Short mmCIF file of C-alpha atoms and ligand atoms in Angstrom, two decimals:
data_model
loop_
_atom_site.label_atom_id
_atom_site.label_comp_id
_atom_site.label_asym_id
_atom_site.label_seq_id
_atom_site.Cartn_x
_atom_site.Cartn_y
_atom_site.Cartn_z
CA UNK A 1 139.48 -22.74 22.29
CA UNK A 2 135.69 -21.27 20.95
CA UNK A 3 133.21 -23.57 21.14
CA UNK A 4 131.12 -23.44 18.11
CA UNK A 5 127.16 -24.35 18.28
CA UNK A 6 125.54 -25.57 15.11
CA UNK A 7 121.83 -25.87 14.86
CA UNK A 8 120.86 -29.36 13.16
CA UNK A 9 117.19 -29.55 12.06
CA UNK A 10 116.36 -33.39 12.42
CA UNK A 11 113.47 -33.27 9.91
CA UNK A 12 115.42 -32.36 7.32
CA UNK A 13 119.19 -33.56 8.11
CA UNK A 14 120.07 -33.42 4.52
CA UNK A 15 120.57 -29.97 4.63
CA UNK A 16 123.07 -30.35 7.73
CA UNK A 17 125.15 -33.11 5.93
CA UNK A 18 127.96 -30.69 5.70
CA UNK A 19 128.22 -29.68 8.95
CA UNK A 20 127.81 -33.23 10.40
CA UNK A 21 130.57 -34.32 8.24
CA UNK A 22 132.82 -31.67 9.69
CA UNK A 23 131.56 -32.65 13.26
CA UNK A 24 132.68 -36.55 12.20
CA UNK A 25 136.12 -34.87 11.27
CA UNK A 26 136.62 -33.30 14.31
CA UNK A 27 136.14 -36.32 15.84
CA UNK A 28 138.46 -38.44 13.67
CA UNK A 29 141.33 -36.04 14.10
CA UNK A 30 140.84 -36.46 18.10
CA UNK A 31 138.62 -33.35 19.02
CA UNK A 32 135.42 -33.57 20.83
CA UNK A 33 131.91 -32.57 19.82
CA UNK A 34 128.94 -33.04 21.74
CA UNK A 35 125.57 -34.14 20.16
CA UNK A 36 121.99 -34.87 21.10
CA UNK A 37 120.33 -38.37 21.89
CA UNK A 38 116.91 -39.18 22.62
CA UNK A 39 118.41 -39.68 26.66
CA UNK A 40 120.60 -36.66 27.29
CA UNK A 41 123.33 -34.97 25.05
CA UNK A 42 126.65 -36.87 25.13
CA UNK A 43 130.19 -35.69 24.77
CA UNK A 44 131.90 -37.59 22.00
CA UNK A 45 135.45 -38.32 21.08
CA UNK A 46 136.61 -41.29 19.10
CA UNK A 47 136.28 -44.68 21.10
CA UNK A 48 139.22 -46.28 19.45
CA UNK A 49 141.57 -43.14 20.43
CA UNK A 50 143.24 -43.24 23.93
CA UNK A 51 143.91 -39.64 23.64
CA UNK A 52 140.53 -38.75 22.98
CA UNK A 53 139.24 -40.71 26.07
CA UNK A 54 141.63 -38.77 28.27
CA UNK A 55 140.62 -35.62 26.71
CA UNK A 56 137.12 -36.40 27.66
CA UNK A 57 137.67 -36.92 31.16
CA UNK A 58 139.52 -33.67 31.36
CA UNK A 59 136.84 -31.93 29.61
CA UNK A 60 134.50 -33.16 32.19
CA UNK A 61 136.60 -32.99 35.43
CA UNK A 62 135.58 -36.83 35.38
CA UNK A 63 137.73 -39.19 37.36
CA UNK A 64 139.66 -41.43 34.76
CA UNK A 65 138.07 -44.98 36.62
CA UNK A 66 134.90 -44.14 35.54
CA UNK A 67 134.12 -46.07 32.08
CA UNK A 68 132.82 -44.47 28.72
CA UNK A 69 129.92 -45.52 26.94
CA UNK A 70 130.63 -46.39 22.96
CA UNK A 71 127.74 -45.54 20.91
CA UNK A 72 127.37 -47.41 17.32
CA UNK A 73 125.25 -46.85 14.30
CA UNK A 74 124.55 -50.48 13.33
CA UNK A 75 124.90 -53.62 14.83
CA UNK A 76 127.89 -55.36 13.20
CA UNK A 77 130.00 -52.44 14.92
CA UNK A 78 129.79 -55.05 17.66
CA UNK A 79 132.20 -57.40 16.10
CA UNK A 80 135.25 -55.15 16.22
CA UNK A 81 135.01 -53.62 19.94
CA UNK A 82 133.50 -57.32 21.47
CA UNK A 83 135.29 -60.65 22.04
CA UNK A 84 131.86 -62.34 21.69
CA UNK A 85 128.33 -61.03 21.37
CA UNK A 86 125.96 -63.56 22.89
CA UNK A 87 122.39 -64.59 21.76
CA UNK A 88 120.57 -62.59 24.32
CA UNK A 89 122.18 -59.26 23.16
CA UNK A 90 120.75 -60.25 19.31
CA UNK A 91 117.35 -60.35 21.19
CA UNK A 92 117.66 -57.24 23.09
CA UNK A 93 118.71 -55.47 20.40
CA UNK A 94 116.08 -56.49 17.74
CA UNK A 95 114.05 -55.30 20.79
CA UNK A 96 115.21 -52.08 21.79
CA UNK A 97 118.23 -50.44 19.26
CA UNK A 98 118.27 -47.90 18.47
CA UNK A 99 117.25 -46.98 21.43
CA UNK A 100 117.92 -45.96 25.09
CA UNK A 101 119.42 -49.55 26.11
CA UNK A 102 123.00 -49.94 27.18
CA UNK A 103 124.58 -53.32 26.61
CA UNK A 104 128.13 -54.76 28.55
CA UNK A 105 129.99 -57.13 26.65
CA UNK A 106 133.52 -58.78 27.06
CA UNK A 107 135.73 -56.01 25.24
CA UNK A 108 138.11 -56.72 22.34
CA UNK A 109 141.69 -55.33 21.98
CA UNK A 110 140.69 -52.42 19.44
CA UNK A 111 139.06 -50.95 22.72
CA UNK A 112 141.58 -48.68 24.63
CA UNK A 113 141.72 -49.23 28.45
CA UNK A 114 141.41 -45.47 28.77
CA UNK A 115 137.59 -45.70 27.07
CA UNK A 116 136.67 -48.64 29.80
CA UNK A 117 138.11 -46.88 32.83
CA UNK A 118 140.76 -49.75 32.91
CA UNK A 119 137.95 -52.61 33.10
CA UNK A 120 137.96 -55.32 30.71
CA UNK A 121 134.49 -54.75 29.49
CA UNK A 122 132.76 -52.23 27.27
CA UNK A 123 129.31 -50.56 27.45
CA UNK A 124 128.02 -50.00 23.82
CA UNK A 125 124.77 -48.18 23.13
CA UNK A 126 123.01 -47.55 19.96
CA UNK A 127 121.28 -44.32 20.15
CA UNK A 128 117.29 -43.31 18.99
CA UNK A 129 118.24 -40.14 17.10
CA UNK A 130 118.88 -39.27 13.55
CA UNK A 131 121.38 -36.59 14.08
CA UNK A 132 123.79 -38.88 16.66
CA UNK A 133 123.32 -42.01 13.91
CA UNK A 134 124.66 -39.42 10.98
CA UNK A 135 127.13 -38.31 13.25
CA UNK A 136 128.56 -41.71 14.26
CA UNK A 137 128.65 -42.80 10.77
CA UNK A 138 130.84 -39.52 9.54
CA UNK A 139 133.38 -40.13 12.52
CA UNK A 140 134.27 -43.76 11.84
CA UNK A 141 131.64 -45.69 13.53
CA UNK A 142 132.58 -45.66 17.54
CA UNK A 143 131.83 -42.60 19.65
CA UNK A 144 132.73 -42.64 22.95
CA UNK A 145 130.65 -40.49 25.24
CA UNK A 146 129.48 -39.46 28.66
CA UNK A 147 126.76 -37.40 29.15
CA UNK A 148 127.84 -33.83 28.38
CA UNK A 149 127.66 -32.11 31.86
CA UNK A 150 130.79 -31.27 34.10
CA UNK A 151 131.21 -34.06 36.94
CA UNK A 152 128.76 -33.31 39.45
CA UNK A 153 126.09 -31.68 37.17
CA UNK A 154 122.81 -32.23 36.50
CA UNK A 155 123.25 -34.19 32.81
CA UNK A 156 122.36 -31.91 29.80
CA UNK A 157 118.87 -32.18 28.07
CA UNK A 158 119.73 -28.89 25.79
CA UNK A 159 122.54 -27.79 23.56
CA UNK A 160 122.10 -24.66 25.96
CA UNK A 161 123.06 -26.83 28.91
CA UNK A 162 125.88 -28.11 27.33
CA UNK A 163 127.27 -24.57 26.36
CA UNK A 164 126.93 -23.47 30.38
CA UNK A 165 129.21 -26.46 31.21
CA UNK A 166 131.17 -26.95 27.91
CA UNK A 167 132.06 -23.62 26.84
CA UNK A 168 135.80 -23.49 25.87
CA UNK A 169 136.12 -26.79 26.51
CA UNK A 170 135.39 -28.80 23.36
CA UNK A 171 135.10 -27.88 19.57
CA UNK A 172 131.54 -28.26 18.84
CA UNK A 173 128.02 -28.47 19.75
CA UNK A 174 125.13 -30.17 17.41
CA UNK A 175 122.19 -28.71 18.78
CA UNK A 176 119.32 -30.81 18.00
CA UNK A 177 116.71 -29.20 20.38
CA UNK A 178 115.36 -30.87 23.66
CA UNK A 179 116.26 -34.49 24.68
CA UNK A 180 113.00 -36.61 24.57
CA UNK A 181 113.46 -38.60 27.48
CA UNK A 182 115.75 -37.04 29.69
CA UNK A 183 117.45 -39.81 31.99
CA UNK A 184 120.10 -41.47 30.56
CA UNK A 185 120.02 -45.07 29.06
CA UNK A 186 119.20 -48.28 30.80
CA UNK A 187 122.20 -50.47 31.48
CA UNK A 188 122.27 -53.72 31.16
CA UNK A 189 125.70 -56.34 32.10
CA UNK A 190 125.53 -59.20 29.53
CA UNK A 191 128.52 -60.70 30.93
CA UNK A 192 127.52 -62.66 34.00
CA UNK A 193 124.87 -65.63 33.97
CA UNK A 194 122.05 -63.57 34.09
CA UNK A 195 121.67 -60.11 32.67
CA UNK A 196 121.90 -57.69 35.48
CA UNK A 197 120.74 -53.82 35.40
CA UNK A 198 123.56 -51.62 36.56
CA UNK A 199 121.54 -48.58 36.21
CA UNK A 200 117.65 -48.11 35.86
CA UNK A 201 116.23 -45.84 32.30
CA UNK A 202 113.14 -45.77 30.22
CA UNK A 203 113.67 -49.58 29.13
CA UNK A 204 112.64 -51.07 32.68
CA UNK A 205 112.96 -54.64 34.05
CA UNK A 206 109.95 -55.92 32.62
CA UNK A 207 110.34 -54.66 29.30
CA UNK A 208 113.58 -56.39 29.37
CA UNK A 209 112.16 -59.85 30.88
CA UNK A 210 109.47 -59.86 27.94
CA UNK A 211 112.30 -60.35 25.96
CA UNK A 212 115.00 -62.24 27.46
CA UNK A 213 113.49 -63.81 30.63
CA UNK A 214 114.79 -63.34 34.06
CA UNK A 215 116.71 -60.11 34.68
CA UNK A 216 118.35 -59.11 38.12
CA UNK A 217 119.18 -55.76 39.58
CA UNK A 218 122.56 -54.40 41.37
CA UNK A 219 121.37 -54.29 44.58
CA UNK A 220 123.33 -51.38 45.36
CA UNK A 221 121.44 -49.46 43.31
CA UNK A 222 117.92 -49.96 44.83
CA UNK A 223 116.57 -49.07 48.44
CA UNK A 224 117.89 -47.28 50.66
CA UNK A 225 121.58 -46.53 50.65
CA UNK A 226 124.15 -49.35 51.68
CA UNK A 227 127.68 -48.31 51.71
CA UNK A 228 128.71 -52.02 52.04
CA UNK A 229 127.75 -52.53 48.81
CA UNK A 230 129.58 -51.15 45.80
CA UNK A 231 128.03 -50.20 42.39
CA UNK A 232 128.77 -52.59 39.62
CA UNK A 233 128.62 -49.53 37.05
CA UNK A 234 131.41 -47.73 38.54
CA UNK A 235 130.13 -43.96 37.51
CA UNK A 236 126.89 -44.85 40.08
CA UNK A 237 128.77 -44.67 43.39
CA UNK A 238 129.21 -40.93 42.49
CA UNK A 239 127.08 -38.13 44.04
CA UNK A 240 125.63 -36.78 40.67
CA UNK A 241 123.20 -34.80 39.62
CA UNK A 242 123.42 -32.34 42.77
CA UNK A 243 122.05 -28.56 42.93
CA UNK A 244 123.69 -26.13 45.22
CA UNK A 245 120.32 -26.06 47.33
CA UNK A 246 119.26 -28.77 49.52
CA UNK A 247 117.35 -30.97 48.37
CA UNK A 248 114.79 -33.06 50.17
CA UNK A 249 112.22 -35.34 48.98
CA UNK A 250 108.93 -35.57 50.61
CA UNK A 251 107.26 -39.15 51.00
CA UNK A 252 103.87 -39.86 51.90
CA UNK A 253 100.33 -39.34 51.24
CA UNK A 254 99.18 -36.29 48.95
CA UNK A 255 97.32 -33.78 51.56
CA UNK A 256 100.32 -34.79 54.27
CA UNK A 257 103.10 -33.86 51.88
CA UNK A 258 101.49 -30.30 50.53
CA UNK A 259 100.89 -29.41 53.96
CA UNK A 260 104.48 -30.47 55.38
CA UNK A 261 106.07 -28.59 52.20
CA UNK A 262 103.99 -25.22 52.84
CA UNK A 263 105.25 -25.14 56.36
CA UNK A 264 108.67 -25.79 55.34
CA UNK A 265 108.80 -22.89 52.92
CA UNK A 266 107.48 -20.42 55.41
CA UNK A 267 109.91 -21.72 57.87
CA UNK A 268 112.64 -21.46 55.49
CA UNK A 269 111.37 -17.90 54.61
CA UNK A 270 111.94 -16.85 58.16
CA UNK A 271 115.21 -18.12 57.94
CA UNK A 272 115.82 -15.85 55.13
CA UNK A 273 116.08 -18.66 52.63
CA UNK A 274 115.30 -18.85 48.84
CA UNK A 275 113.18 -21.93 48.23
CA UNK A 276 111.81 -23.80 45.24
CA UNK A 277 109.55 -26.62 45.07
CA UNK A 278 109.58 -29.50 42.55
CA UNK A 279 105.74 -31.12 41.87
CA UNK A 280 103.50 -32.00 39.15
CA UNK A 281 100.28 -29.95 37.99
CA UNK A 282 97.60 -30.32 40.32
CA UNK A 283 99.88 -29.75 43.36
CA UNK A 284 101.89 -26.83 42.11
CA UNK A 285 99.86 -24.19 42.82
CA UNK A 286 99.55 -24.89 46.46
CA UNK A 287 103.03 -23.97 46.81
CA UNK A 288 103.16 -20.35 45.12
CA UNK A 289 104.66 -18.74 48.03
CA UNK A 290 107.82 -20.67 47.02
CA UNK A 291 110.72 -18.80 45.01
CA UNK A 292 110.53 -21.05 42.27
CA UNK A 293 108.40 -23.63 40.87
CA UNK A 294 109.65 -26.15 38.93
CA UNK A 295 106.44 -27.60 37.01
CA UNK A 296 106.84 -31.56 36.33
CA UNK A 297 104.05 -32.17 34.18
CA UNK A 298 101.17 -34.32 34.79
CA UNK A 299 101.06 -36.96 36.96
CA UNK A 300 100.16 -39.45 34.23
CA UNK A 301 102.67 -38.34 31.77
CA UNK A 302 105.74 -40.28 32.84
CA UNK A 303 107.94 -38.65 29.89
CA UNK A 304 106.99 -35.20 30.83
CA UNK A 305 108.44 -35.64 34.61
CA UNK A 306 111.64 -37.51 33.31
CA UNK A 307 112.39 -34.90 30.48
CA UNK A 308 111.91 -32.16 32.76
CA UNK A 309 113.81 -33.26 36.13
CA UNK A 310 117.54 -32.34 35.26
CA UNK A 311 116.43 -28.93 33.63
CA UNK A 312 114.52 -27.96 36.89
CA UNK A 313 117.56 -28.98 38.86
CA UNK A 314 119.55 -26.69 36.86
CA UNK A 315 117.05 -23.87 37.30
CA UNK A 316 117.19 -23.84 40.94
CA UNK A 317 120.75 -23.41 40.49
CA UNK A 318 120.04 -20.45 38.18
CA UNK A 319 117.59 -18.88 40.69
CA UNK A 320 120.20 -19.09 43.44
CA UNK A 321 117.77 -21.57 45.67
CA UNK A 322 119.04 -22.60 49.01
CA UNK A 323 116.35 -25.31 49.91
CA UNK A 324 114.19 -27.36 47.60
CA UNK A 325 111.58 -29.91 48.33
CA UNK A 326 110.42 -32.04 46.01
CA UNK A 327 107.34 -34.67 45.43
CA UNK A 328 107.90 -38.43 44.77
CA UNK A 329 107.43 -39.86 41.34
CA UNK A 330 106.85 -43.43 41.93
CA UNK A 331 105.32 -43.84 38.41
CA UNK A 332 104.74 -47.38 36.91
CA UNK A 333 107.56 -47.51 33.96
CA UNK A 334 109.71 -44.98 34.78
CA UNK A 335 109.36 -44.04 38.50
CA UNK A 336 112.52 -46.27 39.43
CA UNK A 337 115.13 -44.31 36.93
CA UNK A 338 113.39 -40.86 38.17
CA UNK A 339 113.61 -41.97 41.49
CA UNK A 340 117.31 -43.22 41.48
CA UNK A 341 118.13 -39.94 39.94
CA UNK A 342 116.18 -37.85 42.22
CA UNK A 343 117.28 -39.71 45.47
CA UNK A 344 120.99 -39.05 43.94
CA UNK A 345 120.38 -35.20 43.64
CA UNK A 346 118.87 -35.28 46.83
CA UNK A 347 121.88 -37.29 48.42
CA UNK A 348 119.35 -39.60 49.65
CA UNK A 349 117.53 -37.19 51.85
CA UNK A 350 113.92 -38.22 52.00
CA UNK A 351 111.35 -37.10 54.46
CA UNK A 352 108.58 -40.00 55.09
CA UNK A 353 105.64 -38.57 56.44
O1 TXA B 1 121.95 -42.25 27.73
C1 TXA B 1 123.13 -42.37 28.26
O2 TXA B 1 123.64 -43.51 28.26
C2 TXA B 1 124.14 -41.26 27.78
C3 TXA B 1 124.20 -41.08 26.53
C4 TXA B 1 125.21 -39.85 26.18
O3 TXA B 1 124.22 -41.86 25.63
N1 TXA B 1 125.08 -41.51 28.07
C5 TXA B 1 125.63 -41.70 29.59
O4 TXA B 1 127.16 -42.06 29.99
O5 TXA B 1 124.87 -41.38 30.38
P1 TXA B 1 127.87 -41.72 31.20
O6 TXA B 1 129.27 -41.48 30.93
O7 TXA B 1 127.28 -40.27 32.07
O8 TXA B 1 127.23 -42.54 32.46
C6 TXA B 1 127.86 -44.00 31.97
C7 TXA B 1 127.57 -44.95 32.74
C8 TXA B 1 128.64 -44.73 34.01
O9 TXA B 1 127.63 -44.79 35.46
C9 TXA B 1 129.67 -45.90 33.69
O10 TXA B 1 130.08 -46.41 34.97
C10 TXA B 1 128.87 -46.99 33.42
O11 TXA B 1 127.98 -46.63 32.56
N2 TXA B 1 129.71 -47.89 32.59
C11 TXA B 1 130.31 -47.74 31.55
N3 TXA B 1 131.05 -48.77 31.23
C12 TXA B 1 130.69 -49.49 31.91
C13 TXA B 1 130.93 -51.08 31.84
N4 TXA B 1 132.32 -51.78 31.30
N5 TXA B 1 130.63 -51.74 33.08
C14 TXA B 1 129.92 -51.39 33.88
N6 TXA B 1 129.81 -50.14 33.96
C15 TXA B 1 130.10 -49.18 32.82
MG1 MG B 2 126.48 -39.15 33.27
#
């Protein structure tokens, strides 16, 4: 199969309506199209067609017990795919949809079990991206889409990343440029007594609590790894986003962190290794002995850090880096999401100074 990349200009989307309709008809006939969202690129198929979901799992090389998120373009689309829309969902959607928030509901029979990985619940999100919304509308309204990377690779934040992983596996990629946020959506489960965060993202716990009162966090996704706890979002148990090089997070006071990393670069060089460093502007120039310098932006610009993380991890692979040292990015709103992804990429290797 040839994978076609179609450039779509988001500020003049009417010019590309023909291409978006073509993408929609690929979905309606059971094919796969990758598309941009404000978080990461999605690998889309018809959420109501079990064969399409199976194709998604096989294109990604993803275990089929890991459920897919259903993307919709308007709130009323929830009626067909859920048995019940709780009041809290109305409040959260008023506040955050379209946007980087996925909500979990009891599913209706319209959603095949292949789409939900065998679960009786369904995850739903309305992305804040005009290309994605138009594409969903022209595809029949329900797009199942995981991140458009091969399983185990960092999620794609550009169409080029998608092409690297999916060339020959899917029919089309809609290229809408770089994703704004660069980390997957916040997932909140609304099927229990109290809303519970299953995956941290741009929409933080305090933003949710301002809208709907107390919110808990799945204990399996915070703090040190605890192998006794099983994450409630099946995908959170896999070691995702792993670069080929050994990644360590260096935690401590800024000067000690710099001294440690500089020394580690020298030691690794003596052992013939290629070394990469991921750091914010301000400290990055201290590491110019490294073979790859990953600039995560200014420390007070959380979006710069979140949107560059996966790209930097992919670049470490391209540069054949053997060992990677990263600073910690415990920023106020996005810190929990950034550190959650970075910790997984590092297999939870943190060096506390
Ligand atoms: O930002 C995003 O959410 C991106 C873009 C493309 O929208 N999508 C995304 O999908 O990150 P994916 O498949 O890479 O991650 C979906 C996560 C997995 O961890 C999965 O286990 C969880 O959502 N999930 C999906 N349905 C679920 C359900 N019914 N119950 C619990 N977790 C669920
Ligand atoms: Mg993913």
